[in-house]
Short mmCIF file of C-alpha atoms in Angstrom, two decimals:
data_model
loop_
_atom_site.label_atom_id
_atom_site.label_comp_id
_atom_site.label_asym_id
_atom_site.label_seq_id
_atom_site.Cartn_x
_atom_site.Cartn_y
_atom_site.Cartn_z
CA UNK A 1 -6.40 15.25 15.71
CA UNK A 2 -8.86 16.08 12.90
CA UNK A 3 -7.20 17.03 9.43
CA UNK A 4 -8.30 19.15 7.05
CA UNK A 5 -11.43 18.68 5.88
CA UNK A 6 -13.70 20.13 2.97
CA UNK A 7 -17.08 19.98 2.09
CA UNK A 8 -19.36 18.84 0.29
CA UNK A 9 -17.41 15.96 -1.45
CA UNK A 10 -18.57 16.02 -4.56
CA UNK A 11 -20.92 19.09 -6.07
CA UNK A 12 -22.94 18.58 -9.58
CA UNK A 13 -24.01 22.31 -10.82
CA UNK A 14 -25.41 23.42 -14.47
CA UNK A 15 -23.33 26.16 -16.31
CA UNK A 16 -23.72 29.85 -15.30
CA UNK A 17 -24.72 28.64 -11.49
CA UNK A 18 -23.22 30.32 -8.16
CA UNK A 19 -20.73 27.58 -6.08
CA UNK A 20 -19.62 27.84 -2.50
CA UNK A 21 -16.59 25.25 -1.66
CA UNK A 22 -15.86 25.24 1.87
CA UNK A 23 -12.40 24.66 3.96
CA UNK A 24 -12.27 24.04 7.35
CA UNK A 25 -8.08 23.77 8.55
CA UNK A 26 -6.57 22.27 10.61
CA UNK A 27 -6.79 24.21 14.02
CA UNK A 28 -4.08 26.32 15.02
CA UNK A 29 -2.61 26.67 11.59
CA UNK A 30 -2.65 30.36 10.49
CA UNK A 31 -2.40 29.39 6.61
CA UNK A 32 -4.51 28.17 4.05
CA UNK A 33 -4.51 27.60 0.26
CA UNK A 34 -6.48 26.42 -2.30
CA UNK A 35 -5.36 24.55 -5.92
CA UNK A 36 -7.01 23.39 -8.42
CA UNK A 37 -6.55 20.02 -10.02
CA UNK A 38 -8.04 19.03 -13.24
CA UNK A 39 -8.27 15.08 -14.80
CA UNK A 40 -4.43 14.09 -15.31
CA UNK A 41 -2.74 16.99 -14.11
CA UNK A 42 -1.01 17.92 -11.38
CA UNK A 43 -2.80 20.55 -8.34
CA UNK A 44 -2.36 23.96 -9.34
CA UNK A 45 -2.10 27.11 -6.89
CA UNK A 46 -4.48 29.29 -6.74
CA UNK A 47 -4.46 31.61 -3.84
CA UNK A 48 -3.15 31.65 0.30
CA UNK A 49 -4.19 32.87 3.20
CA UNK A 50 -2.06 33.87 5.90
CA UNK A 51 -4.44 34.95 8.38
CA UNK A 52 -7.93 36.28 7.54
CA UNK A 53 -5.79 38.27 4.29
CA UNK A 54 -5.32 36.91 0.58
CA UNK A 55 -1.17 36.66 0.83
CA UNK A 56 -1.26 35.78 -2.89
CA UNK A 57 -4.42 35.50 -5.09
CA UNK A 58 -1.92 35.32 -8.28
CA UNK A 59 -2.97 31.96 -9.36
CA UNK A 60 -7.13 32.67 -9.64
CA UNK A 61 -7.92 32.55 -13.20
CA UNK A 62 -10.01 35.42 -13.69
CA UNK A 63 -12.92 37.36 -11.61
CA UNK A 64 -15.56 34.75 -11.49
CA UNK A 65 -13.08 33.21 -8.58
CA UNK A 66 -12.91 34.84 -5.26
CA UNK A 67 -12.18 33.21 -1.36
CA UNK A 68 -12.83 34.51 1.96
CA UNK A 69 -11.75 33.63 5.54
CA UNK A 70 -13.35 36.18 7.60
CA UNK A 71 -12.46 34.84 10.89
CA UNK A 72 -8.91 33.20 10.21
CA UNK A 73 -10.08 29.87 10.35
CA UNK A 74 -12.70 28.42 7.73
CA UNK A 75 -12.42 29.35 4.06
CA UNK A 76 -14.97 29.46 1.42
CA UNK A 77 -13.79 29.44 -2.52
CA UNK A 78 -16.60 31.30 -4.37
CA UNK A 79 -17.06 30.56 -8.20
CA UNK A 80 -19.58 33.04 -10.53
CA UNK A 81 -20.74 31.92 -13.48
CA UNK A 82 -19.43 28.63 -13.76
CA UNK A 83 -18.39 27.43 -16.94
CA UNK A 84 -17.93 23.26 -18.22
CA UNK A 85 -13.74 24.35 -18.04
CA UNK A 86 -13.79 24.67 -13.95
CA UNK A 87 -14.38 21.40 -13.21
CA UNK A 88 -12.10 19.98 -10.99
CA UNK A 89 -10.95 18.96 -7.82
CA UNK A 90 -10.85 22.15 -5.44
CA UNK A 91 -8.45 20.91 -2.40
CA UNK A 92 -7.64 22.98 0.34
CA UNK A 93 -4.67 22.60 2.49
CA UNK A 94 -3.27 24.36 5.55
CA UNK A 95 0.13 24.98 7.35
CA UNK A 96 1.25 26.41 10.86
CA UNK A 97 2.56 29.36 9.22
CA UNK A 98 3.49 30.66 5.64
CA UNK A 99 6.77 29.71 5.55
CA UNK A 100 8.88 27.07 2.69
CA UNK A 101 9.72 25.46 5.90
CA UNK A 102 5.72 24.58 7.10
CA UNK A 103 4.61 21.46 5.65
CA UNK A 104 1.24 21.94 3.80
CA UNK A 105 -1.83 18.86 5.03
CA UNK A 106 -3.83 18.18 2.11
CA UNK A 107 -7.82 18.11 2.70
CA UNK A 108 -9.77 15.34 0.51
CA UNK A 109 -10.88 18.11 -1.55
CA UNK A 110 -14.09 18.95 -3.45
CA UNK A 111 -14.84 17.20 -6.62
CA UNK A 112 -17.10 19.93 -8.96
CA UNK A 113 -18.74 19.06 -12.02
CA UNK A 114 -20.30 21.53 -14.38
CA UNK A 115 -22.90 20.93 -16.75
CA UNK B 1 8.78 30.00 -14.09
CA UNK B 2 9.43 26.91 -12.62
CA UNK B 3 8.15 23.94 -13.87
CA UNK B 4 7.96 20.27 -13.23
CA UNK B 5 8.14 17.32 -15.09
CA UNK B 6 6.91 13.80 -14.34
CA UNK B 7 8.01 10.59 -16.64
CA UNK B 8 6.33 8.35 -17.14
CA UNK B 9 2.95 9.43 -17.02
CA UNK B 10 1.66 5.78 -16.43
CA UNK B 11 3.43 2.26 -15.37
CA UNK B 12 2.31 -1.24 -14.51
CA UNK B 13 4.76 -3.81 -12.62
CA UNK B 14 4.22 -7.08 -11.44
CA UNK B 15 4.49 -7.50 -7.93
CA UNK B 16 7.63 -7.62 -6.14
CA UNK B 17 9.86 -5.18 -8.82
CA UNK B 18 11.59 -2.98 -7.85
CA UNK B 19 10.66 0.34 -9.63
CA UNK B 20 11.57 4.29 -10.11
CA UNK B 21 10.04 7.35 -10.98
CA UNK B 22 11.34 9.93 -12.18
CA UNK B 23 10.86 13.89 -11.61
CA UNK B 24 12.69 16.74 -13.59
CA UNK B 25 12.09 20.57 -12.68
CA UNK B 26 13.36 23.82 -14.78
CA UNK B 27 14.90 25.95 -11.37
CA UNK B 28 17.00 24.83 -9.27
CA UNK B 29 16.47 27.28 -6.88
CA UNK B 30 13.99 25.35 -4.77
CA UNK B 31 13.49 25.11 -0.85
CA UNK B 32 12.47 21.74 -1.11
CA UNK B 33 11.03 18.70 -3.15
CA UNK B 34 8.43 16.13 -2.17
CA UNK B 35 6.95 13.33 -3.06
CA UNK B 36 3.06 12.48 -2.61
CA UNK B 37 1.04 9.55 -3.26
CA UNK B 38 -2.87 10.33 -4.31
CA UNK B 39 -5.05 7.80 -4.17
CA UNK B 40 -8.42 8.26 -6.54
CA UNK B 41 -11.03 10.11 -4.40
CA UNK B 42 -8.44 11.32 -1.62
CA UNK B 43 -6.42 14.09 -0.73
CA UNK B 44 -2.52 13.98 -0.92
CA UNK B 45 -0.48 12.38 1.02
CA UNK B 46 3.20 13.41 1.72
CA UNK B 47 5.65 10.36 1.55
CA UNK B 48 9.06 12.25 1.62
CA UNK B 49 10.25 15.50 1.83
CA UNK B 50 13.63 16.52 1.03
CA UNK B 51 15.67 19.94 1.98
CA UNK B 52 17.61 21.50 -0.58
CA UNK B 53 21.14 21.15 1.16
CA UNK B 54 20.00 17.17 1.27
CA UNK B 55 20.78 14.27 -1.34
CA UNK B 56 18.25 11.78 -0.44
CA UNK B 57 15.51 10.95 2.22
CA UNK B 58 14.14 7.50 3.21
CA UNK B 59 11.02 6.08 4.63
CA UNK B 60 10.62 2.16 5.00
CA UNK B 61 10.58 0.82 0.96
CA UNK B 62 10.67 4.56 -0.32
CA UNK B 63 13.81 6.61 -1.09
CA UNK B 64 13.91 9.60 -2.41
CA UNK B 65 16.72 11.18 -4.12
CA UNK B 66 17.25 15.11 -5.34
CA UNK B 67 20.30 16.39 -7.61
CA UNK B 68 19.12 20.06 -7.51
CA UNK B 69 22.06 21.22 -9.78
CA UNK B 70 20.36 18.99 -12.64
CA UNK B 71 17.18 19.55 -11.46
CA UNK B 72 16.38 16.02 -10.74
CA UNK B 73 14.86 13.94 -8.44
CA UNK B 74 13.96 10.62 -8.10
CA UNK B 75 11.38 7.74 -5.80
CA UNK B 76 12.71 4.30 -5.84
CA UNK B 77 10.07 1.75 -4.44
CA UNK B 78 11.38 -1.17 -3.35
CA UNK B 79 9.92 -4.83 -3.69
CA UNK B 80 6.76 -3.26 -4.54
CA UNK B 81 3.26 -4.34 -3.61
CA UNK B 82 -0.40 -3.96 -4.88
CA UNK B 83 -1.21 -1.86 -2.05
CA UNK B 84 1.09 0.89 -3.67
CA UNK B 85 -1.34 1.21 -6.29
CA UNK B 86 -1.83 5.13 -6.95
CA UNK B 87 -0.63 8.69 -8.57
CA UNK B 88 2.40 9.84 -7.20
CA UNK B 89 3.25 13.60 -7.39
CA UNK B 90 6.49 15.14 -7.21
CA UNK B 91 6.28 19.04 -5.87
CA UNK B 92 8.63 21.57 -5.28
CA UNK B 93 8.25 24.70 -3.13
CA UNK B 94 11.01 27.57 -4.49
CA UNK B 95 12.21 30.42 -2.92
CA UNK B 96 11.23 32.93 -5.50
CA UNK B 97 7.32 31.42 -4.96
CA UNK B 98 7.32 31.13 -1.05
CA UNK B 99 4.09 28.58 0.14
CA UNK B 100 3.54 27.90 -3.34
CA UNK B 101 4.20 24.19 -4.26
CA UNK B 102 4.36 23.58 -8.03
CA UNK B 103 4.01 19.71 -8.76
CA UNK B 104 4.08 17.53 -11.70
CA UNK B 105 1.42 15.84 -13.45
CA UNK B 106 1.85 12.77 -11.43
CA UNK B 107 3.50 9.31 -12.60
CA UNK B 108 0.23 6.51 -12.43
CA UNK B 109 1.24 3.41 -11.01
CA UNK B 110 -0.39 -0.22 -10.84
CA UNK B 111 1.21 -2.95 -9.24
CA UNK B 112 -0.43 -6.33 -10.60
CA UNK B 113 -0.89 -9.03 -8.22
#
């Protein structure tokens, strides 16, 4: 079946521009979560869905990051204001459920460049 | 916090070595460990997985090991080829962080033909 997928692939935006980075699970699974990886490092958590609710939005670094999943199913990572330091790779993976036990499929993620 | 450590950051083999990287985290009170392998441009891809009441987990040329009282883990490639050619991650999901999974920085790796 399909896996998680993400769109677009790669987005070029100029500093202080609106982004939209969008998720779309794999179906059935009732989780979602985004990270953030920057050049050389590791992915880095930043919030989960369980559901159409934020579980845990701990790891968003400040206001100008928010996510949405109205329906339960796709997800859309919103950034304000972009600065130069958020780009990254946004990936997005899901899980059946929220548990340690539910093994978390990776999407190809979205690579964002700021200007 | 937990954190995780990946040495070395970068290694090139010829083909054919044998090789092993190595993974350290700071609490041992994890539900599991994994390893992925990222290629450039892709998402991850889980290799192993191991469960915190397990020592080691194999699949094919990869084996995994995990001494959680040390906080260590480790990925031994055997007889390794060019096609393994990529980042691999070592990520742990802990009990005090449920569904979050905390990796490392990611050991690169180049096989040379």
């Amino acid at each position: 079946g399909a896996g998680v997928s993400q769109t677009p692939s790669n987005k070029v935006t100029e500093k202080g521009k609106y982004v939209e980075l969008r998720c779309d699970p794999i179906s059935g699974h009732t989780a979602l979560y985004w990270y953030r990886q920057s050049l050389g490092q590791g992915p880095e958590f930043l919030i989960y869905f369980q559901g159409t609710g934020a579980a845990d939005d701990s790891g968003l670094p400040n206001d100008r990051f928010f996510a949405v999943r109205p329906e339960g199913s796709v997800s859309t990572l919103k950034i304000q204001r972009t600065e130069r330091g958020d780009s990254a790779v946004y990936l997005c993976a899901s899980s059946l459920t929220s548990g340690e036990s539910d093994e978390q499929f990776f999407g190809p993620g979205t690579r964002l460049t700021v200007l | 916090k937990q954190e995780v450590t990946q040495i070395p950051a970068a290694l090139s083999v010829p083909e054919g070595e044998n090789l092993v990287l190595n993974c350290s985290f700071t609490d041992s009170a994890i539900y599991n460990l994994q390893w992925f392998r990222q290629d450039p441009g892709k998402g991850l891809t889980s290799l192993l997985l191991i469960q915190s009441s397990q020592r080691e987990q194999t699949s094919g040329r990869l084996n995994a090991s995990l001494d959680k009282s040390s906080g260590r883990s480790t990925l031994y490639i055997a007889a390794s080829q060019p096609g393994d050619s990529a980042t691999y991650l070592c990520a742990v999901t802990g009990y005090s962080s449920a569904s979050k999974i905390i990796f490392g920085s990611g050991t690169r790796l180049s096989i040379r033909p």
